[in-house]
Short mmCIF file of C-alpha atoms and ligand atoms in Angstrom, two decimals:
data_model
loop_
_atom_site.label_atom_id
_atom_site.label_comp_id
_atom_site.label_asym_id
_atom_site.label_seq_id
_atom_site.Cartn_x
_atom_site.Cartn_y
_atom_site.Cartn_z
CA UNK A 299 85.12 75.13 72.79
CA UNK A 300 86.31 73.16 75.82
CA UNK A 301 84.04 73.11 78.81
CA UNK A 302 84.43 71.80 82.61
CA UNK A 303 86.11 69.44 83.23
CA UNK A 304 88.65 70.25 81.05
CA UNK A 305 88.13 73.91 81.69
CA UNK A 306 88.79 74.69 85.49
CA UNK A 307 88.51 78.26 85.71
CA UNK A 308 89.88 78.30 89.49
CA UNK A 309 93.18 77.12 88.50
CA UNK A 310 94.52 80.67 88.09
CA UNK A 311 92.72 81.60 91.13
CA UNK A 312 94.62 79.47 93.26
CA UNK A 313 97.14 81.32 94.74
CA UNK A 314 97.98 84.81 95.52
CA UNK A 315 100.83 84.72 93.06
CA UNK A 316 98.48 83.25 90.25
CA UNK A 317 96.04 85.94 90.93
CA UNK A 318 98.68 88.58 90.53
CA UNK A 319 99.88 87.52 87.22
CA UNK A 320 96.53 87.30 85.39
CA UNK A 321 95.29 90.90 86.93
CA UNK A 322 93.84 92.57 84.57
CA UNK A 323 93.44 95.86 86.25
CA UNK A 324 96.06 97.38 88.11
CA UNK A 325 95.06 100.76 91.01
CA UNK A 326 98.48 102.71 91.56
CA UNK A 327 98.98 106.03 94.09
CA UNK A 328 99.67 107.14 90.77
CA UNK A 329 95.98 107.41 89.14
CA UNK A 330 94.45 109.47 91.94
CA UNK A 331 94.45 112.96 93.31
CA UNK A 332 93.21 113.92 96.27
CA UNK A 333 90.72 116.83 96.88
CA UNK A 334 91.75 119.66 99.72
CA UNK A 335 89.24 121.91 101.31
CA UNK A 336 91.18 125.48 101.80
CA UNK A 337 89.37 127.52 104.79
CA UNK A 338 89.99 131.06 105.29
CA UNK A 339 92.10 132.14 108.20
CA UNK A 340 95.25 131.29 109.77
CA UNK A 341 96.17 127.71 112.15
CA UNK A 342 93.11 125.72 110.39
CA UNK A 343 93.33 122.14 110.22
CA UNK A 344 89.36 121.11 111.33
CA UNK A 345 88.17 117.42 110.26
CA UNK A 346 85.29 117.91 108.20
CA UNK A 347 82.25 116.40 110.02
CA UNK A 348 80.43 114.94 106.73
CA UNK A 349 83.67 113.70 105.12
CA UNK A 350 85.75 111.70 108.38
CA UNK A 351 89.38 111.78 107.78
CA UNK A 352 89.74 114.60 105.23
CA UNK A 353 89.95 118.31 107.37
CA UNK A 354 89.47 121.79 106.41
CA UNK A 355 92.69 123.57 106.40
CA UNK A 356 93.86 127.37 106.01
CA UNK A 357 96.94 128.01 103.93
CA UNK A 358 99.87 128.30 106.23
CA UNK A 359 98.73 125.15 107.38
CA UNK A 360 99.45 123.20 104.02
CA UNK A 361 102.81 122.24 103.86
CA UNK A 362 102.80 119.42 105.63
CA UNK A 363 99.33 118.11 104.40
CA UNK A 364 100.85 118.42 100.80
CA UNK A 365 104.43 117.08 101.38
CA UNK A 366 102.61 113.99 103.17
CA UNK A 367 100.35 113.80 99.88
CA UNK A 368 103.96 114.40 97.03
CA UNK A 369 105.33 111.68 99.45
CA UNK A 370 102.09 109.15 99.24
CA UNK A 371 103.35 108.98 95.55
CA UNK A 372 100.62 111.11 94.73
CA UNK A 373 100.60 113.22 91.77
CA UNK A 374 98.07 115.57 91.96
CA UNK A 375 95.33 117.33 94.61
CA UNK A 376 92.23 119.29 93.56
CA UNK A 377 91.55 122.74 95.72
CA UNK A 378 88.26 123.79 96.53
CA UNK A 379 87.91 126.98 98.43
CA UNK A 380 86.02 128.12 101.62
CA UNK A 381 86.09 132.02 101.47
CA UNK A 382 85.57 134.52 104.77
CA UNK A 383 82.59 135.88 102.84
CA UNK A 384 79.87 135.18 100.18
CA UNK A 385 78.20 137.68 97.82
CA UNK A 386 76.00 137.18 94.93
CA UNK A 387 78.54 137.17 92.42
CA UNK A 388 81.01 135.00 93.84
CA UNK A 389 83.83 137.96 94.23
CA UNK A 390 86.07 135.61 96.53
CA UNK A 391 86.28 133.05 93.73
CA UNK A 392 88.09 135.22 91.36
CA UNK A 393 90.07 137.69 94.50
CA UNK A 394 94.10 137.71 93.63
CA UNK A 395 94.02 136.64 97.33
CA UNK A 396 91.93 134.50 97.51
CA UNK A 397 91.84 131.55 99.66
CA UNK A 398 92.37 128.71 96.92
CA UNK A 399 94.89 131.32 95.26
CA UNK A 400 96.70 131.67 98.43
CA UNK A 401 96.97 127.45 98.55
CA UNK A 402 98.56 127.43 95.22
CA UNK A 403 100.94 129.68 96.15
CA UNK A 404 101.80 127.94 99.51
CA UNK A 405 101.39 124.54 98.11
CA UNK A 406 103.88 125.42 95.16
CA UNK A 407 106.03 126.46 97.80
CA UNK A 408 106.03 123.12 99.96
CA UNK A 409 106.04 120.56 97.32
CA UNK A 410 106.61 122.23 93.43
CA UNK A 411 106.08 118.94 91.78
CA UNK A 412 103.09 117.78 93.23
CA UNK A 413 100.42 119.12 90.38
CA UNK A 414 98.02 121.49 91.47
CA UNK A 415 94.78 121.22 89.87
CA UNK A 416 91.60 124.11 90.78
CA UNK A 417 88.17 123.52 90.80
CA UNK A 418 86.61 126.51 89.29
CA UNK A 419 83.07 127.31 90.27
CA UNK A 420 81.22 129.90 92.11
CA UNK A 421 79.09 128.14 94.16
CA UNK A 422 81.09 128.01 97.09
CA UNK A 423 81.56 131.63 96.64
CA UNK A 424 78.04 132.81 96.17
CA UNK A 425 75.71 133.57 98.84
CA UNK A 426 72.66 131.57 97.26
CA UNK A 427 75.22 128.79 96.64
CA UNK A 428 74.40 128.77 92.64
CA UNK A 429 77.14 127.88 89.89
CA UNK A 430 76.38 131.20 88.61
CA UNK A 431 75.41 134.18 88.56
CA UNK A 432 71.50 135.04 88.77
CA UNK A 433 69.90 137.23 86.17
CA UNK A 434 65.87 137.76 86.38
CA UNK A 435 65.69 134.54 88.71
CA UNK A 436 67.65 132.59 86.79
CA UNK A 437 71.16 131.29 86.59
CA UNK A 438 72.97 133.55 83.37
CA UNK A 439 74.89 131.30 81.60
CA UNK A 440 76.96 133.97 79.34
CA UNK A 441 77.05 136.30 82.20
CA UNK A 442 78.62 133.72 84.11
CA UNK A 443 81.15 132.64 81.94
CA UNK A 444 83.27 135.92 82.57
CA UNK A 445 83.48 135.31 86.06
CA UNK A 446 84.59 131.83 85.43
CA UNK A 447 87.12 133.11 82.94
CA UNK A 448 88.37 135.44 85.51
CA UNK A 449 88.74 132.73 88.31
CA UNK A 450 90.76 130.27 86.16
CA UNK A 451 92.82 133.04 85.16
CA UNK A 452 93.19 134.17 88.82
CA UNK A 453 94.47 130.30 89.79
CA UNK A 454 96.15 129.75 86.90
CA UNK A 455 98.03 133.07 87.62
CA UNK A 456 98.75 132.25 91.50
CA UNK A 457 100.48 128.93 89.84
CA UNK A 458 97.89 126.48 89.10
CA UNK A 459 98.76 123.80 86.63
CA UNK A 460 95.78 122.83 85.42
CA UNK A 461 92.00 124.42 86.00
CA UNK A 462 89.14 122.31 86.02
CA UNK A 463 85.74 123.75 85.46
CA UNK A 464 82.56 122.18 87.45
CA UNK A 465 79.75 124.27 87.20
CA UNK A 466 78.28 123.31 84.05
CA UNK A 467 77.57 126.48 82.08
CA UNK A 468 77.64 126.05 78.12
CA UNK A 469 80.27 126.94 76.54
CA UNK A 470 82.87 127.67 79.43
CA UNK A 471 85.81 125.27 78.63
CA UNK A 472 86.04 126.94 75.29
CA UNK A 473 85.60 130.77 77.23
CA UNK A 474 88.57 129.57 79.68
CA UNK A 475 90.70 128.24 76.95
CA UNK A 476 90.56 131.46 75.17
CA UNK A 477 91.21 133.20 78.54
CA UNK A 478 94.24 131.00 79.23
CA UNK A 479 95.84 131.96 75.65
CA UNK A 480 95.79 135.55 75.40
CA UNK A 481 97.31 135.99 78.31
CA UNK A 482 100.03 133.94 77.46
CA UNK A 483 99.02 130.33 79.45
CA UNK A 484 98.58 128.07 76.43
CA UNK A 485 100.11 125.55 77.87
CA UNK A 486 97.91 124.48 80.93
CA UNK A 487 95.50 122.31 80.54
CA UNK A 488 91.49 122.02 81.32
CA UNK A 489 90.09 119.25 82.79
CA UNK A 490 86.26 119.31 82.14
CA UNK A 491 83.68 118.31 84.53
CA UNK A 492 81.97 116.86 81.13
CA UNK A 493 79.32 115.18 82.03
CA UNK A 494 78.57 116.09 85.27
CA UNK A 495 74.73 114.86 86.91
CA UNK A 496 72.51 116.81 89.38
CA UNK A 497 73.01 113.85 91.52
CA UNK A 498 71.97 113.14 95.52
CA UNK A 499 75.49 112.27 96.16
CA UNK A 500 77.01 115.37 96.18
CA UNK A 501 75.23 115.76 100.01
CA UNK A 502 78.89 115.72 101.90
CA UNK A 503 80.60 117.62 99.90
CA UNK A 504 78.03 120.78 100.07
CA UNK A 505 78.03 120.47 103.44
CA UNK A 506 81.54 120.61 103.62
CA UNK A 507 82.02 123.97 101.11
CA UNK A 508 78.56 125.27 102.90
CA UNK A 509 77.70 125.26 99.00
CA UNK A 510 73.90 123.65 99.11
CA UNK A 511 72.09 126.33 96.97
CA UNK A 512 69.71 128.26 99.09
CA UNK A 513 66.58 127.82 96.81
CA UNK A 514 66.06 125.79 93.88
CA UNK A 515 68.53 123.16 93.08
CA UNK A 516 71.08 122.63 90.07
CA UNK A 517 68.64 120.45 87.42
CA UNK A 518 68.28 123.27 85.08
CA UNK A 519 72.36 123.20 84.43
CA UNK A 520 73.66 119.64 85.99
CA UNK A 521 72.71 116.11 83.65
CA UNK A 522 69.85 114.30 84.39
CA UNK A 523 70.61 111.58 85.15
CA UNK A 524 69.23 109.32 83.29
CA UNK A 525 71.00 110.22 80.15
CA UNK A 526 73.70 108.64 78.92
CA UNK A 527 73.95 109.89 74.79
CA UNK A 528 73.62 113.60 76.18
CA UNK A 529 76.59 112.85 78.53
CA UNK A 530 78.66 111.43 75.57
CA UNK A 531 77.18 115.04 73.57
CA UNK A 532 78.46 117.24 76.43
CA UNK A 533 82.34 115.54 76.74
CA UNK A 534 82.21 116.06 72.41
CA UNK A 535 81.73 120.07 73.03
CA UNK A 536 83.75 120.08 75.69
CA UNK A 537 86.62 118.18 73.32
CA UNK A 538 85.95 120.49 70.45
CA UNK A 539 86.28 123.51 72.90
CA UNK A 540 89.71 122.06 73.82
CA UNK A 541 89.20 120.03 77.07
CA UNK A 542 92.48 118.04 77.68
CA UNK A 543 90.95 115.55 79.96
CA UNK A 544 86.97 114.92 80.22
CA UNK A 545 85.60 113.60 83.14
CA UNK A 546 82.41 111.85 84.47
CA UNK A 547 81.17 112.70 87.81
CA UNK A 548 79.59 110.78 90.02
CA UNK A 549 81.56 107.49 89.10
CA UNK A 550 79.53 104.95 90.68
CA UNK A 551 76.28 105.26 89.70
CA UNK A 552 77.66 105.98 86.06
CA UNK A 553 80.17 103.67 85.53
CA UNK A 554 78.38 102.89 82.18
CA UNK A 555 78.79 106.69 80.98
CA UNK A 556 82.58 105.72 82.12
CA UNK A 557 82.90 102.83 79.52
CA UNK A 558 81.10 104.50 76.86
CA UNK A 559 83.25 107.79 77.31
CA UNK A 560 86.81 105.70 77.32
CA UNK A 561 85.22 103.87 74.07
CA UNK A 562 84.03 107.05 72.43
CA UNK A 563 87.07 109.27 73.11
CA UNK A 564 91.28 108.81 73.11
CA UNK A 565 91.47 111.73 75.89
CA UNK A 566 92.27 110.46 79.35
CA UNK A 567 88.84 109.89 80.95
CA UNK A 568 89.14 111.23 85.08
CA UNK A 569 86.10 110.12 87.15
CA UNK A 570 85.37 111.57 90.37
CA UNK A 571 84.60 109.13 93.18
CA UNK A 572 82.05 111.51 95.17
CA UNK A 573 81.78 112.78 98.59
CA UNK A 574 78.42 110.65 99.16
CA UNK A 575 79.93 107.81 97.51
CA UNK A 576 83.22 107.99 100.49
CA UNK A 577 80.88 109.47 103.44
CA UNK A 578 78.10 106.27 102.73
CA UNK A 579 80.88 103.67 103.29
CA UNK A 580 82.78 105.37 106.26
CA UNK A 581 79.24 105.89 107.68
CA UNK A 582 78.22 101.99 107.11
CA UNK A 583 82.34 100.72 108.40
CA UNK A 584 81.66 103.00 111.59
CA UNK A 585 78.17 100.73 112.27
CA UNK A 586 80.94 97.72 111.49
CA UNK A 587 78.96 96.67 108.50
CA UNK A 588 81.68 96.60 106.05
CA UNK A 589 85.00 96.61 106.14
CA UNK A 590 86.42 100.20 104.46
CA UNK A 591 89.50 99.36 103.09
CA UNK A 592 88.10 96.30 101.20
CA UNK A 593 85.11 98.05 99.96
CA UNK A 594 87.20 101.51 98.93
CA UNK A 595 89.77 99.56 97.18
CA UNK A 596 87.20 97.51 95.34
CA UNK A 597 85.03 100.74 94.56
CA UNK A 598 88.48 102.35 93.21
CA UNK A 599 89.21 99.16 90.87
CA UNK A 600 85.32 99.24 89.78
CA UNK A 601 86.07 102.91 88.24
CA UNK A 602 89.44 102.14 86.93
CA UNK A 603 87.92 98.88 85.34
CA UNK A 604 85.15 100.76 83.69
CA UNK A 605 87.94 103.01 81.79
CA UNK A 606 88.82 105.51 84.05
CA UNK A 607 92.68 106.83 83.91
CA UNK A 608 92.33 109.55 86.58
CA UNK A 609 90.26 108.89 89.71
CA UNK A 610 89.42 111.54 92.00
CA UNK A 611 88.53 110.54 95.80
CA UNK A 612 88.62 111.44 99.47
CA UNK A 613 90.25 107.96 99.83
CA UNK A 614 93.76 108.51 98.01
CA UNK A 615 95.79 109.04 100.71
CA UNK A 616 94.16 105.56 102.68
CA UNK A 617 94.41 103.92 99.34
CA UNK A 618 97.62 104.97 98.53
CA UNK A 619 99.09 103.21 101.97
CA UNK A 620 96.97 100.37 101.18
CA UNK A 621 98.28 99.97 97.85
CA UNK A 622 101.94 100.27 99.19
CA UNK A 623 101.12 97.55 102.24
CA UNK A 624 100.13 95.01 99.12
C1 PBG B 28 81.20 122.55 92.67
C2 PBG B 28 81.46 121.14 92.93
C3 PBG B 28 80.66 120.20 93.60
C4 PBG B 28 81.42 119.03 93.68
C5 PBG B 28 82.61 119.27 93.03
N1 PBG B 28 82.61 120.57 92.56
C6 PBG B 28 79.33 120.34 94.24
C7 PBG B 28 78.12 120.45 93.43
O1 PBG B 28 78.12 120.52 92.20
O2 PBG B 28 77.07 120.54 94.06
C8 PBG B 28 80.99 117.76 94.35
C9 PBG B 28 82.10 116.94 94.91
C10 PBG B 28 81.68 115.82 95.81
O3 PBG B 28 80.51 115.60 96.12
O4 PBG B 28 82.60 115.11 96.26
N2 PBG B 28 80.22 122.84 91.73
#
């Protein structure tokens, strides 16, 4: 094999125009969707302390967030819902009115193609902030599985195209599926939070659904994460229940579960790029100690280059002008 000097590897480094044409991964508007934060209430649009540049917004407030998003190139957003009130078990998550079923409906109405995809949980709902519901002190897993059933069915009736369940129960993507079918919605999807970790970088984000449980923590149904072969275990249930795309969430800190889930599995792998994983750059750009739109965009390409199809970040509207500038 031929070595330096007849090997120069900077050759095809030399030029922008060299670079381009031996890329080997490629980050389009077109891989990511963009998480919204729906607030009860009317004439919401609050930025969202812990995660700069993405806001809290009521429903009648969406259309122009979402035609802005369709019009980014886009294709899809994930809701996540603030309701008025908590109880303990979760009623706002599955209420026909809702606040994440009343942003379907006004989303459908502003921009019909842009996909609409639901997070479906109960922790934001709950007043302890659990997944689930709580049954002698602990969280039920099959007594939680109705309620989830009954919130995917509420989205997917208010218009949702595809439901994606976070909250890592046993068994739920198969409950929803069956859901979905008898009442006649066999044709959308589930996106799985598969292999989802109790991880520390979830900080923003609970601060910005006011979801941080309000004892205990979410070890006993999140990964731990140091596992990797009980990830690649939980995205095979999750397939055999009939998840149409698994993901892995964090993506950062688990790009490797990334790589070994696109090697282990022809579905399209999503990975979500986390709130803590956004809020740590913006916080270390705003001290001018990095420069955000290099590091996002390289953070992005990391994920995508680890196997990723679908990324899921605060950054997609950014990157999706970035990407456009070239
Ligand atoms: C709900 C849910 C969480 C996130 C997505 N869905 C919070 C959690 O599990 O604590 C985290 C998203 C992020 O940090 O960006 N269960």
């Amino acid at each position: 094999m031929a070595t330096f000097p007849t090997v120069r590897m900077r050759r095809l480094r030399d030029a922008e125009s060299w670079r381009d044409l031996v890329r080997e991964t490629t980050l389009s508007a077109r891989d990511l969707v963009y998480p919204l934060f729906i607030v009860h209430g009317s004439g919401v649009r609050g930025e969202i302390g812990s995660l700069p540049g993405c806001y809290h917004i009521s429903a009648d407030r969406l259309a122009p967030e979402v035609e802005e998003i369709a019009g980014l190139g886009i294709r899809a957003v994930l809701l996540f819902g603030i309701p008025a009130t908590k109880d303990g078990v979760g009623t706002g998550a599955y209420d026909r009115y809702g606040v994440v079923q009343e942003g379907i409906r006004a989303i459908k109405r502003a921009a019909p193609d842009l996909l609409v995809i639901t997070d479906v949980c109960l922790c934001e709902y709950t007043d302890h902030g659990h997944c689930g519901v709580f049954i002698d002190g602990k969280v039920d897993n099959d007594r939680s599985l109705d309620l989830l059933c009954g919130t995917a069915l509420s989205h997917v009736e208010a218009g949702a195209d595809m439901v994606a369940p976070s909250d890592m129960m046993d068994g739920r993507v198969g409950a929803i599926r069956r859901t979905l079918d008898d009442h006649g919605h066999s044709g959308v999807p589930i996106m799985a939070y598969a292999a989802k970790y109790a991880s520390a970088f979830y900080g923003p984000f609970r601060e910005a659904a006011g979801s941080t449980p309000q004892f205990g923590d979410r070890r006993g149904y999140q990964m731990d994460p140091p596992n990797v072969r009980e990830a690649l275990r939980e995205m095979e249930l999750d397939a055999l229940e009939g998840a149409d795309i698994l993901m892995v969430k964090p993506a950062l800190a688990y790009l490797d579960v990334i790589t070994r889930a696109r090697a282990r599995f022809d579905h399209p792998i999503a990975a979500y790029n986390v709130s803590g994983e956004y809020a740590m750059v913006k916080a270390a750009a705003r001290m001018g100690w990095l420069d955000e739109r290099g590091a996002a965009l390289e953070m992005l390409t990391g994920i995508k280059r680890a196997g990723a199809d679908i990324i899921l970040t605060y950054w997609a509207k950014d990157a999706a002008r970035w990407l456009a500038e070239g």
